[in-house]
């Protein structure tokens, strides 16, 4: 009975989040299609060309990357195959692009939540973008040198693709939105099942020794693990409370927020991009290894940083007194 009540609440919350996503995604997707049809995408694409080409990706995907950073994973997903046909990409391409988006997405909302816990918004935002670019560059270099994942892309799910006419496009958009709801609800209920069976708790417990190795200790371990599996809205949301109580040191809070920025909501987000054809090892295993190594390096740097400098530039003591509940509810949608 408790699980049934929890499932009903989760379904209601998922519908609310889904409706918010629809209101964001539909106008952006239609606008992107319109711009593509009049040639505007081809005209703008060169601005993204240097970054995309450095990562071995089509320049057109720069628009999907920008949308992902501003809106979120679900904002980028419908644009991918609208901008570049699936047949024109390899598994390596979608894996590198997915990694780029998974590091830095939904920045205006997620970074505002992180700021409430104390870390300077500009610093953590730059770290997420720079970390994503560095990891995507290293991943591209590895894949290009080895030829790994060079096979043609054959996605399980194509949210949207280029269509010959507006009626077909709108029908395809409606189908994509329907599937998006099914996937989003399935993921949400799946997480509730993991919680109810205790599996999620065991996963968090297994992660603690690794977090201690990179300098994240005590209560910060548990909250970081929550963010890793469930998302920034949960992990950083709880950190806000602990930051105000003084139970966790500012440096621990900062390291936790940086780690969550690099790797959060790994169950839901990983499954979404795997449906597009991204490789599991590239988007999760390698990403986690990079996140642990990068945060360990940042922790070593912080150990030699004077408190005055840390609090002046990196961590703002006295986080805002009230977090925006709507932001916390929708950050990892």
Coordinates of C-alpha atoms in Angstrom, one line a residue:
X1 CA 0.0 0.0 0.0
X2 CA 2.8 2.6 0.8
X3 CA 4.4 1.8 -2.5
X4 CA 1.1 2.2 -4.3
X5 CA 0.6 5.6 -2.7
X6 CA 4.2 6.6 -3.6
X7 CA 3.6 5.5 -7.2
X8 CA 0.4 7.6 -7.4
X9 CA 2.3 10.6 -6.1
X10 CA 5.2 10.0 -8.4
X11 CA 2.8 9.7 -11.4
X12 CA 1.2 13.0 -10.5
X13 CA 4.5 14.8 -10.1
X14 CA 5.7 13.3 -13.4
X15 CA 2.7 14.6 -15.2
X16 CA 3.4 18.1 -13.8
X17 CA 7.0 17.9 -14.8
X18 CA 6.1 16.5 -18.2
X19 CA 3.6 19.4 -18.9
X20 CA 6.4 21.9 -18.0
X21 CA 8.7 20.1 -20.4
X22 CA 6.1 20.1 -23.2
X23 CA 5.6 23.9 -22.8
X24 CA 9.4 24.4 -23.2
X25 CA 10.1 21.8 -25.8
X26 CA 7.3 22.2 -28.3
X27 CA 8.0 25.9 -29.2
X28 CA 11.8 25.2 -29.4
X29 CA 11.4 22.1 -31.5
X30 CA 9.0 23.9 -34.0
X31 CA 11.3 26.9 -34.1
X32 CA 14.3 24.8 -34.8
X33 CA 12.5 23.0 -37.6
X34 CA 11.3 26.2 -39.1
X35 CA 14.9 27.7 -38.9
X36 CA 16.2 24.5 -40.5
X37 CA 13.7 24.7 -43.4
X38 CA 14.6 28.3 -44.2
X39 CA 18.4 27.6 -44.0
X40 CA 19.0 29.6 -40.8
X41 CA 20.6 26.6 -39.1
X42 CA 23.1 26.2 -41.9
X43 CA 23.9 29.9 -41.5
X44 CA 24.4 29.8 -37.7
X45 CA 26.2 26.5 -37.6
X46 CA 29.6 27.9 -38.5
X47 CA 29.6 29.8 -35.1
X48 CA 29.7 26.4 -33.4
X49 CA 31.9 24.8 -36.0
X50 CA 35.3 25.2 -34.1
X51 CA 34.0 23.5 -31.0
X52 CA 32.0 20.8 -32.7
X53 CA 34.8 20.0 -35.2
X54 CA 37.3 19.7 -32.4
X55 CA 35.1 17.0 -31.0
X56 CA 34.6 15.3 -34.4
X57 CA 30.9 16.3 -34.5
X58 CA 28.7 18.0 -37.2
X59 CA 28.5 21.8 -36.6
X60 CA 24.7 21.7 -36.6
X61 CA 24.7 19.8 -33.3
X62 CA 26.0 23.0 -31.7
X63 CA 22.4 24.3 -31.5
X64 CA 21.3 21.1 -29.7
X65 CA 24.3 21.5 -27.3
X66 CA 23.3 25.1 -26.6
X67 CA 19.7 24.1 -26.1
X68 CA 20.7 21.4 -23.7
X69 CA 22.8 23.7 -21.6
X70 CA 19.9 26.2 -21.3
X71 CA 16.9 23.9 -21.1
X72 CA 18.1 20.4 -20.1
X73 CA 18.6 16.9 -21.6
X74 CA 15.0 16.7 -22.7
X75 CA 15.5 20.0 -24.5
X76 CA 18.4 18.7 -26.5
X77 CA 17.1 15.2 -27.3
X78 CA 14.3 16.1 -29.8
X79 CA 16.7 18.4 -31.7
X80 CA 19.5 15.9 -32.4
X81 CA 18.0 14.0 -35.3
X82 CA 16.1 17.0 -36.6
X83 CA 19.4 18.8 -37.1
X84 CA 21.5 15.8 -38.3
X85 CA 20.0 12.5 -39.7
X86 CA 20.8 9.4 -37.7
X87 CA 22.3 7.8 -40.8
X88 CA 24.9 10.6 -40.9
X89 CA 26.4 9.8 -37.5
X90 CA 28.3 7.0 -35.9
X91 CA 27.9 5.5 -32.4
X92 CA 31.0 7.4 -31.5
X93 CA 29.4 10.7 -32.6
X94 CA 26.3 10.3 -30.5
X95 CA 28.4 9.1 -27.5
X96 CA 30.6 12.1 -27.6
X97 CA 27.7 14.5 -28.0
X98 CA 25.7 12.8 -25.2
X99 CA 28.7 13.1 -22.9
X100 CA 28.9 16.8 -23.6
X101 CA 25.3 17.3 -22.8
X102 CA 25.3 15.1 -19.7
X103 CA 28.0 17.2 -18.1
X104 CA 26.3 20.6 -18.6
X105 CA 22.6 20.8 -19.1
X106 CA 19.8 22.8 -17.6
X107 CA 22.4 25.2 -16.2
X108 CA 20.1 28.2 -15.4
X109 CA 18.0 26.1 -13.1
X110 CA 20.5 23.6 -11.7
X111 CA 23.2 26.1 -11.0
X112 CA 20.8 28.4 -9.2
X113 CA 20.0 25.5 -6.9
X114 CA 23.7 24.8 -6.3
X115 CA 24.3 28.5 -5.6
X116 CA 21.7 28.3 -2.8
X117 CA 24.1 25.9 -1.0
X118 CA 27.0 28.4 -1.1
X119 CA 29.3 27.7 -4.1
X120 CA 29.8 30.6 -6.5
X121 CA 27.5 30.1 -9.5
X122 CA 30.1 31.3 -12.0
X123 CA 32.8 28.9 -10.8
X124 CA 30.7 25.8 -10.7
X125 CA 29.1 26.6 -14.1
X126 CA 32.4 27.1 -15.7
X127 CA 33.7 23.9 -14.2
X128 CA 30.7 22.0 -15.6
X129 CA 31.2 23.4 -19.1
X130 CA 34.9 23.0 -19.1
X131 CA 34.7 19.5 -17.6
X132 CA 32.2 18.5 -20.3
X133 CA 34.4 19.9 -23.1
X134 CA 37.6 18.3 -21.7
X135 CA 35.9 14.9 -21.3
X136 CA 34.3 15.0 -24.7
X137 CA 37.6 15.9 -26.3
X138 CA 39.5 13.1 -24.5
X139 CA 36.7 10.6 -25.4
X140 CA 36.8 11.7 -29.1
X141 CA 40.5 11.4 -29.2
X142 CA 40.3 7.9 -27.8
X143 CA 37.6 6.8 -30.1
X144 CA 39.3 8.3 -33.2
X145 CA 42.6 6.7 -32.4
X146 CA 41.2 3.2 -31.7
X147 CA 38.3 3.2 -34.2
X148 CA 36.0 2.0 -31.3
X149 CA 32.3 2.7 -31.8
X150 CA 32.9 3.7 -35.5
X151 CA 29.9 1.6 -36.6
X152 CA 26.9 3.5 -38.1
X153 CA 24.3 4.7 -35.6
X154 CA 21.2 2.6 -35.2
X155 CA 19.2 4.3 -32.4
X156 CA 16.5 2.4 -30.4
X157 CA 14.5 5.6 -30.3
X158 CA 14.4 8.5 -32.7
X159 CA 12.6 11.4 -30.9
X160 CA 12.4 13.5 -34.0
X161 CA 13.9 13.4 -37.5
X162 CA 13.7 15.6 -40.6
X163 CA 10.4 15.1 -42.4
X164 CA 9.3 16.2 -45.9
X165 CA 6.3 18.3 -44.8
X166 CA 4.8 20.1 -41.8
X167 CA 1.9 17.6 -41.3
X168 CA 4.4 14.7 -41.1
X169 CA 6.6 16.8 -38.8
X170 CA 3.7 17.6 -36.4
X171 CA 2.6 14.0 -36.3
X172 CA 6.1 12.9 -35.5
X173 CA 6.3 15.5 -32.8
X174 CA 3.1 14.2 -31.2
X175 CA 4.5 10.7 -31.3
X176 CA 7.7 11.8 -29.7
X177 CA 5.9 13.6 -26.9
X178 CA 3.8 10.5 -26.2
X179 CA 6.9 8.3 -26.0
X180 CA 8.7 10.9 -23.9
X181 CA 5.9 10.6 -21.3
X182 CA 6.1 6.8 -21.3
X183 CA 9.8 6.9 -20.8
X184 CA 9.7 9.6 -18.2
X185 CA 7.0 7.9 -16.2
X186 CA 8.8 4.5 -16.5
X187 CA 12.0 6.0 -15.2
X188 CA 10.3 7.8 -12.3
X189 CA 8.4 4.6 -11.2
X190 CA 11.6 2.6 -11.6
X191 CA 13.5 4.9 -9.2
X192 CA 10.6 4.5 -6.7
X193 CA 11.0 0.7 -7.0
X194 CA 14.7 0.9 -6.4
X195 CA 14.0 3.0 -3.3
X196 CA 11.3 0.7 -2.0
X197 CA 13.4 -2.5 -2.4
X198 CA 16.5 -0.9 -0.7
X199 CA 18.6 -1.4 -3.8
X200 CA 19.2 2.4 -4.2
X201 CA 20.4 2.5 -0.5
X202 CA 22.9 -0.3 -1.2
X203 CA 24.2 1.5 -4.3
X204 CA 24.7 4.7 -2.2
X205 CA 26.5 2.7 0.5
X206 CA 28.8 1.1 -2.0
X207 CA 29.8 4.5 -3.4
X208 CA 30.9 6.0 0.0
X209 CA 34.5 4.5 0.0
X210 CA 35.2 6.0 -3.4
X211 CA 33.9 9.4 -2.4
X212 CA 36.1 9.4 0.7
X213 CA 39.1 8.9 -1.6
X214 CA 38.5 12.2 -3.4
X215 CA 37.9 14.2 -0.2
X216 CA 34.1 14.0 0.2
X217 CA 33.5 12.7 3.7
X218 CA 30.9 12.4 6.5
X219 CA 27.3 13.5 5.8
X220 CA 28.4 15.0 2.4
X221 CA 29.0 11.4 1.2
X222 CA 25.4 10.5 1.5
X223 CA 24.1 13.7 0.0
X224 CA 26.5 13.4 -2.9
X225 CA 25.4 9.8 -3.6
X226 CA 21.8 11.0 -3.6
X227 CA 22.6 13.7 -6.2
X228 CA 24.5 11.1 -8.2
X229 CA 21.6 8.7 -8.5
X230 CA 18.6 11.0 -8.2
X231 CA 19.8 14.4 -9.5
X232 CA 20.9 17.8 -8.3
X233 CA 17.4 18.8 -7.2
X234 CA 17.6 16.1 -4.5
X235 CA 21.3 16.2 -3.6
X236 CA 21.9 19.9 -3.7
X237 CA 18.5 20.5 -2.2
X238 CA 19.5 18.6 0.9
X239 CA 22.9 20.3 0.9
X240 CA 21.2 23.7 1.1
X241 CA 19.6 22.6 4.4
X242 CA 22.9 21.2 5.8
X243 CA 24.8 24.4 4.7
X244 CA 22.5 26.6 6.7
X245 CA 22.8 24.3 9.8
X246 CA 26.6 24.4 9.6
X247 CA 26.7 20.6 9.7
X248 CA 29.0 20.3 6.7
X249 CA 32.1 22.4 6.0
X250 CA 32.0 24.8 3.1
X251 CA 34.8 23.0 1.3
X252 CA 32.9 19.7 1.6
X253 CA 29.8 21.4 0.2
X254 CA 31.8 22.8 -2.7
X255 CA 33.4 19.4 -3.6
X256 CA 30.1 17.7 -3.4
X257 CA 28.4 20.3 -5.7
X258 CA 31.2 20.0 -8.2
X259 CA 31.0 16.2 -8.2
X260 CA 27.2 16.4 -8.7
X261 CA 27.7 18.9 -11.5
X262 CA 29.9 16.4 -13.3
X263 CA 27.8 13.3 -12.6
X264 CA 24.2 13.4 -11.4
X265 CA 20.9 11.7 -12.2
X266 CA 23.0 8.9 -13.8
X267 CA 20.2 6.4 -14.0
X268 CA 17.6 8.5 -15.8
X269 CA 19.9 10.6 -18.0
X270 CA 22.1 7.5 -19.0
X271 CA 19.0 5.5 -20.1
X272 CA 17.7 8.5 -22.2
X273 CA 20.9 8.9 -24.2
X274 CA 21.4 5.2 -24.5
X275 CA 18.1 5.1 -26.3
X276 CA 19.6 7.4 -28.9
X277 CA 22.4 5.0 -29.4
X278 CA 25.1 6.3 -27.1
X279 CA 27.5 3.7 -25.7
X280 CA 27.2 2.9 -21.9
X281 CA 30.9 2.8 -21.2
X282 CA 31.5 6.2 -22.8
X283 CA 28.6 8.1 -21.2
X284 CA 28.7 6.5 -17.7
X285 CA 31.8 4.5 -16.9
X286 CA 34.3 6.9 -18.4
X287 CA 32.3 9.9 -17.2
X288 CA 32.4 8.6 -13.6
X289 CA 36.2 7.9 -13.8
X290 CA 36.7 11.4 -15.1
X291 CA 34.5 12.9 -12.4
X292 CA 36.4 11.1 -9.6
X293 CA 39.8 12.1 -11.0
X294 CA 38.8 15.7 -11.6
X295 CA 37.3 16.3 -8.2
X296 CA 40.3 14.6 -6.6
X297 CA 42.5 17.2 -8.4
X298 CA 40.2 20.1 -7.3
X299 CA 40.3 18.8 -3.7
X300 CA 44.1 18.8 -3.8
X301 CA 44.1 22.4 -5.1
X302 CA 41.7 23.5 -2.4
X303 CA 43.9 22.1 0.3
X304 CA 46.5 24.8 -0.5
X305 CA 44.0 27.6 -0.9
X306 CA 43.7 30.1 1.9
X307 CA 40.3 30.4 3.5
X308 CA 40.0 34.1 2.7
X309 CA 40.5 33.4 -1.1
X310 CA 38.2 30.4 -1.0
X311 CA 35.4 32.4 0.6
X312 CA 35.9 35.5 -1.6
X313 CA 35.9 33.8 -5.0
X314 CA 34.7 30.2 -4.7
X315 CA 32.2 29.9 -1.8
X316 CA 29.8 32.6 -0.7
X317 CA 28.9 32.2 2.9
X318 CA 25.4 33.0 3.9
X319 CA 23.5 31.4 1.0
X320 CA 20.2 33.0 0.2
X321 CA 17.6 32.3 2.9
X322 CA 15.0 30.7 0.7
X323 CA 15.4 28.4 -2.2
X324 CA 13.0 28.4 -5.0
X325 CA 10.8 25.3 -4.6
X326 CA 9.8 25.3 -8.2
X327 CA 13.4 25.2 -9.3
X328 CA 14.1 22.3 -6.9
X329 CA 11.1 20.4 -8.2
X330 CA 12.0 20.6 -11.9
X331 CA 15.8 20.8 -12.1
X332 CA 16.5 17.3 -13.3
X333 CA 13.3 16.8 -15.4

